[in-house]
CSV table of C-alpha atoms and ligand atoms in Angstrom, one decimal:
chain,number,residue,atom,x,y,z
A,1,MET,CA,0.0,0.0,0.0
A,2,SER,CA,1.1,3.6,-0.6
A,3,ILE,CA,-0.7,6.9,0.0
A,4,LYS,CA,0.0,10.1,-1.8
A,5,LEU,CA,0.3,12.9,0.8
A,6,LYS,CA,0.7,15.5,-1.9
A,7,ASP,CA,2.6,15.9,-5.2
A,8,GLY,CA,6.0,14.3,-4.7
A,9,ILE,CA,5.4,13.0,-1.2
A,10,THR,CA,4.2,9.5,-0.7
A,11,TRP,CA,3.7,7.4,2.4
A,12,VAL,CA,5.3,4.0,1.8
A,13,GLY,CA,5.1,2.6,5.3
A,14,LYS,CA,3.3,-0.4,6.9
A,15,ILE,CA,0.2,-0.3,9.2
A,16,ASP,CA,0.7,-3.0,11.8
A,17,TRP,CA,-2.9,-3.8,12.8
A,18,GLU,CA,-1.9,-6.9,14.9
A,19,LEU,CA,0.8,-5.4,17.1
A,20,ARG,CA,-0.2,-5.6,20.8
A,21,LYS,CA,3.3,-5.4,22.4
A,22,PHE,CA,6.2,-3.2,21.3
A,23,HIS,CA,9.8,-3.1,22.6
A,24,GLY,CA,9.6,-6.8,23.1
A,25,GLU,CA,6.9,-7.4,25.6
A,26,SER,CA,7.4,-4.2,27.5
A,27,LEU,CA,5.0,-1.7,26.0
A,28,SER,CA,1.4,-2.4,25.3
A,29,THR,CA,-0.1,-1.2,22.0
A,30,HIS,CA,-3.8,-1.9,22.2
A,31,ARG,CA,-4.6,-0.2,19.0
A,32,GLY,CA,-1.6,-1.5,16.9
A,33,SER,CA,0.9,0.8,15.3
A,34,SER,CA,2.3,1.9,12.0
A,35,TYR,CA,5.8,2.3,10.8
A,36,ASN,CA,5.7,5.3,8.5
A,37,ALA,CA,8.2,5.7,5.8
A,38,PHE,CA,8.1,8.4,3.1
A,39,LEU,CA,9.2,8.7,-0.5
A,40,VAL,CA,10.1,12.3,-1.6
A,41,GLU,CA,10.4,12.7,-5.3
A,42,ASP,CA,12.0,15.8,-6.8
A,43,GLU,CA,15.0,15.9,-9.2
A,44,LYS,CA,16.4,13.5,-6.7
A,45,THR,CA,14.4,10.7,-5.1
A,46,VAL,CA,14.7,10.2,-1.3
A,47,LEU,CA,13.4,7.5,1.0
A,48,VAL,CA,12.9,8.7,4.6
A,49,ASP,CA,13.2,5.7,7.0
A,50,THR,CA,11.9,2.1,6.5
A,51,VAL,CA,9.8,-0.3,8.4
A,52,TRP,CA,10.3,-3.0,11.0
A,53,GLY,CA,12.3,-6.1,9.9
A,54,PRO,CA,9.5,-8.7,9.8
A,55,TYR,CA,7.8,-6.5,7.2
A,56,ALA,CA,10.9,-5.9,5.1
A,57,LYS,CA,9.9,-8.0,2.1
A,58,GLU,CA,6.3,-6.7,2.1
A,59,PHE,CA,7.7,-3.1,2.3
A,60,ILE,CA,10.0,-3.6,-0.6
A,61,GLU,CA,7.4,-5.3,-2.8
A,62,ASP,CA,5.1,-2.3,-2.1
A,63,LEU,CA,7.8,0.2,-2.6
A,64,LYS,CA,8.6,-1.3,-6.1
A,65,LYS,CA,5.0,-0.5,-7.1
A,66,THR,CA,5.6,3.1,-6.3
A,67,VAL,CA,9.1,3.6,-7.6
A,68,ASP,CA,11.8,1.8,-9.5
A,69,LEU,CA,14.2,1.1,-6.6
A,70,LYS,CA,17.1,2.0,-8.8
A,71,LYS,CA,15.8,5.5,-8.9
A,72,ILE,CA,16.3,6.0,-5.1
A,73,ASP,CA,19.2,8.4,-4.9
A,74,TYR,CA,19.4,8.9,-1.1
A,75,ILE,CA,18.1,7.2,2.0
A,76,ILE,CA,17.6,9.2,5.2
A,77,ALA,CA,17.8,7.0,8.4
A,78,GLN,CA,16.5,9.3,11.1
A,79,HIS,CA,16.9,6.7,13.9
A,80,GLY,CA,18.7,3.4,14.3
A,81,GLU,CA,15.9,1.6,16.2
A,82,THR,CA,14.8,-1.5,14.3
A,83,ASP,CA,11.2,-0.4,13.8
A,84,HIS,CA,12.5,2.1,11.3
A,85,SER,CA,15.8,0.7,10.2
A,86,GLY,CA,14.8,-2.9,10.1
A,87,SER,CA,14.3,-3.1,6.3
A,88,LEU,CA,17.6,-1.3,5.4
A,89,SER,CA,19.7,-4.5,5.0
A,90,GLU,CA,17.1,-6.0,2.7
A,91,LEU,CA,16.6,-2.8,0.7
A,92,LEU,CA,20.3,-2.1,0.3
A,93,ARG,CA,20.8,-5.6,-1.3
A,94,TYR,CA,18.8,-4.2,-4.2
A,95,ILE,CA,20.5,-0.8,-4.3
A,96,PRO,CA,23.9,-1.3,-2.8
A,97,GLY,CA,26.0,1.8,-2.2
A,98,THR,CA,23.0,4.2,-2.0
A,99,PRO,CA,24.1,7.0,0.4
A,100,VAL,CA,22.5,6.7,3.9
A,101,TYR,CA,22.2,10.1,5.5
A,102,CYS,CA,22.2,9.8,9.3
A,103,THR,CA,23.8,11.2,12.5
A,104,ALA,CA,27.2,10.1,13.7
A,105,ASN,CA,25.5,8.3,16.5
A,106,ALA,CA,23.3,6.4,14.0
A,107,VAL,CA,26.4,5.1,12.3
A,108,LYS,CA,27.2,3.5,15.6
A,109,SER,CA,23.7,2.2,16.3
A,110,LEU,CA,23.2,0.9,12.7
A,111,LYS,CA,26.7,-0.8,12.6
A,112,GLY,CA,26.1,-2.2,16.1
A,113,GLN,CA,22.9,-3.9,15.0
A,114,TYR,CA,23.4,-4.8,11.4
A,115,HIS,CA,27.2,-5.1,11.2
A,116,GLU,CA,27.3,-3.7,7.6
A,117,ASP,CA,29.4,-1.0,6.1
A,118,TRP,CA,26.9,1.1,4.2
A,119,ASN,CA,27.7,4.3,2.4
A,120,PHE,CA,27.0,6.5,5.5
A,121,GLN,CA,26.8,10.2,5.0
A,122,VAL,CA,27.0,11.8,8.4
A,123,VAL,CA,24.9,14.9,9.0
A,124,LYS,CA,24.8,17.5,11.8
A,125,THR,CA,22.3,20.2,12.8
A,126,GLY,CA,22.0,22.8,10.0
A,127,ASP,CA,23.4,20.6,7.2
A,128,ARG,CA,21.3,20.6,4.1
A,129,LEU,CA,20.7,18.1,1.3
A,130,ASN,CA,19.6,19.6,-2.0
A,131,ILE,CA,17.2,17.4,-4.0
A,132,GLY,CA,16.4,19.8,-6.9
A,133,SER,CA,13.8,22.4,-6.2
A,134,LYS,CA,13.9,22.0,-2.5
A,135,GLU,CA,16.1,20.7,0.3
A,136,PHE,CA,16.2,18.8,3.5
A,137,VAL,CA,17.5,20.7,6.6
A,138,PHE,CA,18.7,18.4,9.3
A,139,ILE,CA,18.3,18.9,13.1
A,140,GLU,CA,19.9,16.5,15.4
A,141,ALA,CA,17.7,15.5,18.3
A,142,PRO,CA,19.9,13.4,20.6
A,143,MET,CA,18.0,11.5,23.3
A,144,LEU,CA,14.6,12.1,21.6
A,145,HIS,CA,14.6,9.3,22.3
A,146,TRP,CA,18.0,7.7,21.3
A,147,PRO,CA,21.4,9.4,20.9
A,148,ASP,CA,21.0,8.9,17.1
A,149,SER,CA,17.6,10.6,16.6
A,150,LEU,CA,17.3,13.1,13.8
A,151,LEU,CA,14.6,15.5,12.5
A,152,SER,CA,14.5,16.3,8.8
A,153,TYR,CA,12.7,19.4,7.5
A,154,LEU,CA,11.8,19.7,3.9
A,155,THR,CA,11.7,23.2,2.4
A,156,GLY,CA,9.1,24.0,-0.3
A,157,ASP,CA,6.6,21.5,1.0
A,158,GLU,CA,7.3,22.7,4.6
A,159,ILE,CA,7.1,19.3,6.1
A,160,LEU,CA,8.8,18.2,9.3
A,161,PHE,CA,9.7,14.5,9.3
A,162,SER,CA,9.9,14.0,13.0
A,163,ASN,CA,10.7,10.3,13.4
A,164,ASP,CA,9.4,9.0,16.8
A,165,ALA,CA,8.5,12.5,18.1
A,166,PHE,CA,4.8,13.4,17.8
A,167,GLY,CA,3.9,9.8,17.0
A,168,GLN,CA,1.4,7.3,18.5
A,169,HIS,CA,1.2,3.6,18.4
A,170,TYR,CA,-2.1,3.7,16.6
A,171,ALA,CA,-3.2,1.8,13.5
A,172,THR,CA,-5.8,3.7,11.6
A,173,ALA,CA,-6.9,3.6,8.0
A,174,GLN,CA,-7.8,7.3,8.4
A,175,MET,CA,-4.1,8.2,8.3
A,176,PHE,CA,-4.5,12.0,9.0
A,177,ASN,CA,-5.1,13.8,12.2
A,178,ASP,CA,-8.2,15.5,11.0
A,179,LEU,CA,-9.8,12.2,9.9
A,180,ALA,CA,-8.8,10.0,12.8
A,181,ASP,CA,-10.9,9.4,15.9
A,182,GLN,CA,-9.8,12.3,18.0
A,183,SER,CA,-10.0,10.8,21.5
A,184,GLU,CA,-8.3,7.5,20.4
A,185,MET,CA,-5.5,9.5,18.7
A,186,LEU,CA,-4.9,11.9,21.6
A,187,ALA,CA,-5.0,9.1,24.1
A,188,GLU,CA,-2.4,7.1,22.2
A,189,ALA,CA,-0.3,10.2,21.7
A,190,LYS,CA,-0.3,10.8,25.4
A,191,LYS,CA,0.5,7.2,26.2
A,192,TYR,CA,3.4,7.3,23.8
A,193,TYR,CA,4.7,10.5,25.4
A,194,ALA,CA,4.2,9.2,29.0
A,195,ASN,CA,5.9,5.9,28.3
A,196,ILE,CA,8.7,6.8,25.9
A,197,LEU,CA,9.4,10.6,26.0
A,198,ALA,CA,8.6,11.7,29.5
A,199,PRO,CA,12.1,10.7,30.8
A,200,PHE,CA,13.5,13.3,28.5
A,201,ASN,CA,11.1,16.2,29.3
A,202,LYS,CA,13.8,18.8,29.6
A,203,LEU,CA,15.4,17.9,26.3
A,204,VAL,CA,11.9,17.8,24.6
A,205,GLU,CA,11.3,21.4,25.7
A,206,LYS,CA,14.7,22.6,24.7
A,207,LYS,CA,14.6,20.9,21.3
A,208,ILE,CA,11.1,22.3,20.6
A,209,GLN,CA,12.2,25.8,21.5
A,210,GLU,CA,15.3,25.4,19.3
A,211,VAL,CA,13.1,24.3,16.4
A,212,LEU,CA,10.5,27.1,17.0
A,213,ALA,CA,13.3,29.7,17.0
A,214,LEU,CA,14.2,28.7,13.4
A,215,ASN,CA,10.7,30.1,12.5
A,216,LEU,CA,10.2,27.4,9.9
A,217,PRO,CA,6.8,27.5,8.2
A,218,LEU,CA,5.1,24.2,8.8
A,219,LYS,CA,2.3,22.6,6.8
A,220,MET,CA,2.7,19.1,7.9
A,221,ILE,CA,4.4,16.9,10.5
A,222,CYS,CA,5.1,13.4,9.4
A,223,PRO,CA,6.0,11.2,12.4
A,224,ASP,CA,7.1,7.6,12.0
A,225,HIS,CA,4.2,6.1,13.9
A,226,GLY,CA,0.5,6.9,13.7
A,227,VAL,CA,-1.2,9.8,12.0
A,228,ILE,CA,0.1,12.5,9.7
A,229,TRP,CA,-0.5,15.9,11.3
A,230,ARG,CA,-1.8,18.1,8.4
A,231,GLN,CA,-4.5,20.1,10.1
A,232,ASN,CA,-3.0,22.6,12.4
A,233,PRO,CA,0.2,20.6,12.9
A,234,ALA,CA,1.3,23.1,15.6
A,235,GLN,CA,-1.3,21.6,17.9
A,236,ILE,CA,0.9,18.6,18.7
A,237,ILE,CA,3.9,20.8,19.3
A,238,GLU,CA,1.9,22.9,21.8
A,239,GLN,CA,0.6,19.7,23.4
A,240,TYR,CA,4.2,18.4,23.7
A,241,LEU,CA,5.2,21.6,25.4
A,242,LEU,CA,2.5,21.1,28.0
A,243,TRP,CA,3.4,17.5,28.5
A,244,ALA,CA,7.1,18.3,28.8
A,245,ARG,CA,6.5,20.8,31.6
A,246,ASP,CA,5.9,18.4,34.5
A,247,TYR,CA,2.4,17.8,33.3
A,248,GLN,CA,-0.6,17.2,35.6
A,249,GLU,CA,-4.3,17.3,35.4
A,250,ASN,CA,-6.8,17.6,38.2
A,251,GLN,CA,-6.6,13.8,38.8
A,252,ILE,CA,-5.8,11.6,41.8
A,253,THR,CA,-5.1,8.0,41.1
A,254,VAL,CA,-5.4,5.2,43.7
A,255,LEU,CA,-3.2,2.2,42.9
A,256,TYR,CA,-3.2,-1.0,44.9
A,257,ASP,CA,-2.9,-4.7,44.9
A,258,THR,CA,-4.4,-7.1,47.4
A,259,MET,CA,-4.5,-10.8,48.3
A,260,TRP,CA,-7.6,-11.0,50.5
A,261,ASN,CA,-9.3,-7.7,49.7
A,262,GLY,CA,-8.3,-5.7,52.9
A,263,THR,CA,-6.2,-3.3,50.9
A,264,ARG,CA,-8.9,-3.1,48.2
A,265,ARG,CA,-11.5,-2.1,50.7
A,266,MET,CA,-9.0,0.5,52.0
A,267,ALA,CA,-8.4,1.8,48.4
A,268,GLU,CA,-12.1,2.1,47.6
A,269,THR,CA,-12.8,4.0,50.8
A,270,ILE,CA,-9.8,6.3,50.4
A,271,ALA,CA,-11.2,7.1,46.9
A,272,GLU,CA,-14.6,7.9,48.4
A,273,GLY,CA,-12.8,10.3,50.8
A,274,ILE,CA,-11.0,12.0,48.0
A,275,LYS,CA,-14.2,12.6,46.1
A,276,GLU,CA,-15.9,13.9,49.2
A,277,ALA,CA,-13.2,16.5,49.8
A,278,ASP,CA,-13.0,17.6,46.2
A,279,PRO,CA,-16.0,16.7,44.0
A,280,ALA,CA,-14.2,18.3,41.0
A,281,VAL,CA,-11.2,16.1,41.1
A,282,THR,CA,-11.0,13.1,38.7
A,283,VAL,CA,-10.5,10.0,40.9
A,284,LYS,CA,-9.3,6.7,39.2
A,285,LEU,CA,-8.7,3.4,40.9
A,286,TYR,CA,-6.6,0.5,39.6
A,287,HIS,CA,-5.7,-3.0,40.8
A,288,VAL,CA,-2.1,-2.9,39.7
A,289,GLY,CA,-1.8,-6.6,39.5
A,290,LYS,CA,-4.7,-6.8,37.0
A,291,GLU,CA,-4.1,-3.6,35.0
A,292,ASP,CA,-1.8,-2.9,32.1
A,293,ILE,CA,1.3,-1.3,33.5
A,294,ASN,CA,1.8,1.2,30.6
A,295,ASP,CA,-1.8,2.4,30.9
A,296,ILE,CA,-1.2,3.0,34.6
A,297,VAL,CA,2.0,4.9,33.8
A,298,THR,CA,-0.1,7.1,31.6
A,299,GLU,CA,-2.6,7.7,34.4
A,300,VAL,CA,0.1,8.6,36.8
A,301,PHE,CA,1.6,10.9,34.2
A,302,SER,CA,-1.8,12.7,34.1
A,303,SER,CA,-2.2,12.8,37.9
A,304,LYS,CA,-1.3,15.5,40.5
A,305,GLY,CA,-1.1,12.8,43.2
A,306,ILE,CA,-1.2,9.1,43.7
A,307,VAL,CA,-2.2,7.0,46.7
A,308,VAL,CA,-0.5,3.6,46.6
A,309,GLY,CA,-1.5,0.5,48.6
A,310,SER,CA,0.0,-2.9,49.2
A,311,PRO,CA,-0.4,-5.5,51.9
A,312,THR,CA,2.7,-6.7,53.6
A,313,VAL,CA,4.0,-10.0,52.2
A,314,ASN,CA,7.0,-11.7,53.7
A,315,ASN,CA,8.1,-8.4,55.1
A,316,ARG,CA,7.8,-6.7,51.7
A,317,VAL,CA,5.3,-5.2,49.2
A,318,LEU,CA,3.6,-7.2,46.5
A,319,PHE,CA,5.7,-7.5,43.4
A,320,SER,CA,3.2,-5.7,41.2
A,321,LEU,CA,3.7,-2.5,43.2
A,322,ALA,CA,7.5,-3.0,43.3
A,323,GLY,CA,7.4,-3.4,39.5
A,324,LEU,CA,5.2,-0.4,39.0
A,325,ILE,CA,7.3,2.0,41.2
A,326,ASP,CA,10.4,0.8,39.5
A,327,GLU,CA,8.9,1.6,36.1
A,328,LEU,CA,7.7,5.0,37.4
A,329,GLY,CA,11.3,5.7,38.3
A,330,ARG,CA,12.3,5.1,34.7
A,331,MET,CA,9.7,7.8,33.6
A,332,ASN,CA,11.4,10.4,35.8
A,333,LEU,CA,8.1,12.1,36.8
A,334,LYS,CA,8.3,15.4,38.7
A,335,ASN,CA,5.9,17.5,40.7
A,336,LYS,CA,3.7,14.7,42.0
A,337,ARG,CA,2.5,13.9,45.5
A,338,ALA,CA,2.0,10.5,46.9
A,339,ALA,CA,0.8,8.7,50.0
A,340,ALA,CA,0.9,5.0,51.0
A,341,PHE,CA,-1.5,2.6,52.7
A,342,GLY,CA,-2.0,-1.2,53.2
A,343,ALA,CA,-3.3,-4.0,55.3
A,344,TYR,CA,-1.0,-6.2,57.2
A,345,GLY,CA,-1.0,-9.1,59.7
A,346,TRP,CA,2.0,-8.9,62.0
A,347,SER,CA,5.1,-7.0,61.0
A,348,GLY,CA,3.5,-4.6,58.5
A,349,GLU,CA,6.5,-3.1,56.7
A,350,ALA,CA,4.7,-2.4,53.4
A,351,VAL,CA,3.7,1.2,54.0
A,352,LYS,CA,7.1,2.3,55.2
A,353,LEU,CA,8.7,0.5,52.3
A,354,LEU,CA,6.3,2.2,49.8
A,355,ASN,CA,7.1,5.6,51.3
A,356,GLY,CA,10.8,4.9,50.7
A,357,MET,CA,10.4,3.5,47.2
A,358,LEU,CA,8.1,6.4,46.1
A,359,THR,CA,10.5,9.0,47.6
A,360,GLU,CA,13.4,7.4,45.7
A,361,VAL,CA,11.7,7.8,42.4
A,362,GLY,CA,10.8,11.4,43.0
A,363,PHE,CA,7.3,11.6,44.5
A,364,ALA,CA,6.7,14.0,47.4
A,365,ILE,CA,5.3,11.8,50.2
A,366,VAL,CA,2.8,13.9,52.2
A,367,ASN,CA,2.3,11.9,55.3
A,368,ASP,CA,3.4,8.7,57.1
A,369,GLY,CA,0.8,6.6,55.4
A,370,LEU,CA,-2.0,4.4,56.8
A,371,ARG,CA,-1.8,0.8,58.0
A,372,VAL,CA,-4.7,-1.4,59.0
A,373,ALA,CA,-4.2,-4.8,60.8
A,374,TRP,CA,-6.0,-7.6,58.9
A,375,ASN,CA,-9.3,-6.5,57.4
A,376,PRO,CA,-10.6,-3.0,58.1
A,377,ASP,CA,-13.6,-2.6,60.4
A,378,GLU,CA,-16.0,0.3,60.1
A,379,GLU,CA,-13.9,2.5,62.4
A,380,GLN,CA,-10.8,1.8,60.3
A,381,LEU,CA,-12.7,2.4,57.1
A,382,ASP,CA,-13.6,5.8,58.6
A,383,SER,CA,-9.9,6.5,59.0
A,384,CYS,CA,-9.4,5.5,55.4
A,385,ARG,CA,-12.1,7.9,54.3
A,386,GLN,CA,-10.4,10.6,56.3
A,387,PHE,CA,-7.0,9.7,54.8
A,388,GLY,CA,-8.5,10.3,51.4
A,389,ARG,CA,-10.2,13.5,52.4
A,390,ASP,CA,-6.9,14.9,53.8
A,391,PHE,CA,-4.9,13.9,50.7
A,392,ALA,CA,-7.3,15.7,48.4
A,393,ALA,CA,-7.8,18.7,50.7
A,394,ASP,CA,-4.0,19.3,50.9
A,395,PHE,CA,-4.0,20.4,47.3
A,396,THR,CA,-6.4,23.2,47.9
A,397,LYS,CA,-4.5,24.6,51.0
B,401,LIG,C1,2.0,-15.2,51.9
B,401,LIG,C2,1.7,-14.2,52.9
B,401,LIG,C3,2.8,-13.5,53.5
B,401,LIG,C4,2.5,-12.6,54.5
B,401,LIG,N1,3.6,-11.9,55.1
B,401,LIG,C5,3.4,-10.9,56.0
B,401,LIG,C6,4.5,-10.3,56.6
B,401,LIG,O1,5.6,-10.5,56.4
B,401,LIG,N2,4.2,-9.3,57.5
B,401,LIG,C7,2.9,-8.9,57.8
B,401,LIG,O2,2.7,-8.0,58.6
B,401,LIG,N3,1.8,-9.6,57.3
B,401,LIG,C8,2.1,-10.6,56.4
B,401,LIG,N4,1.0,-11.2,55.8
B,401,LIG,C9,-0.4,-10.9,56.3
B,401,LIG,C10,-1.1,-10.0,55.3
B,401,LIG,O3,-0.4,-8.7,55.2
B,401,LIG,C11,-2.5,-9.7,55.9
B,401,LIG,O4,-3.2,-10.9,55.7
B,401,LIG,C12,-3.2,-8.6,55.2
B,401,LIG,O5,-4.4,-8.3,55.9
B,401,LIG,C13,-3.5,-8.9,53.7
B,401,LIG,O6,-4.0,-7.8,53.1
B,401,LIG,P1,-4.9,-8.0,51.8
B,401,LIG,O7,-6.3,-8.4,52.3
B,401,LIG,O8,-5.0,-6.6,51.2
B,401,LIG,O9,-4.3,-9.0,50.9
B,401,LIG,C14,1.2,-12.2,54.9
B,401,LIG,C15,0.2,-12.9,54.2
B,401,LIG,C16,0.4,-13.8,53.2
B,401,LIG,C17,-0.8,-14.5,52.5
B,402,LIG,FE1,12.5,4.7,18.6
B,403,LIG,FE1,9.7,4.1,16.5
């Protein structure tokens, strides 16, 4: 399949409707994904990125229907990660020696993965590649999200090829931001940001400011996953600036796991207390052991505070909570409050441990937490409700 975006610009990627896990098994992709690659035809013909390795043959067969492969003058490899570079080896067997434009770091990541000595042409920020009536302007974007990441701006058409930035894992036949289901698209864009780009918030903000300062006119943003931003493409840049600035919504999320429901009853009652104290706040509740961890990360990313509960199990917390907090540490979230709770039988270390673990990954712990021996009775549930009220009320003080 290929889709003409405008004269001389064709989408030649692959929509992966089946994908449910990305980065091995570590990132859920409930709505599939796409690997967007682009063919730019002027006096010279340029391929921007390729698709994931398992689809290499399909990609090349489709590409042949759009262009005689021998006509491809240059390849731009914006990122060495295999979802975009995975078809290069196969493609370059048909057109050996074709120059591959990429960053110095991409030479390392591509050689490190494919162990081939392609005709690398290293580009730096500000370098230009003339293709006839227009040119590519390159902007290095290290750590967005790999050291090798590159943005490529095409003059004339005024298109920013943004690689992973501004993308979503979202398979849609609609293809364009104005045609896609808006809530699905934005939810997937947020999940992508929270789980992949949030650790690099500071760099995202700096890079966006750097690009905005270039005052480049912008008609389209073509990311390597999900929709093409053609209607008001600035909207996703503005959204990224909000997300990059220690984002939060008026949301408190209660996260817990439980073996015999004591901690669950605490969680539900704490949530009631939160809602009582602040009817306007969005309260969400998740059993961490049952819920998709990447969806929880997205909810925490959207929250101003989290309340986290675990029973004590062999002097420790349940592994689902330990896993979640470890993952939250990887996301480097700032400006968020937390409190801990949990049921216990005899030694009851979980709450204190949760406090320590949450502090270590950057959450501001607002109190000592709440423990209940065995299953909570009415009086103890009242203290849970009060615990929730206090947590919510603290924000309005
Ligand atoms: C396998 C297992 C290990 C436990 N280890 C501890 C422990 O080390 N210290 C403690 O205080 N309670 C321990 N408990 C007791 C639980 O914390 C207690 O039953 C608590 O009420 C369970 O909360 P829940 O209903 O939310 O699962 C253990 C319970 C189980 C089933
Ligand atoms: Fe990537
Ligand atoms: Fe990617």
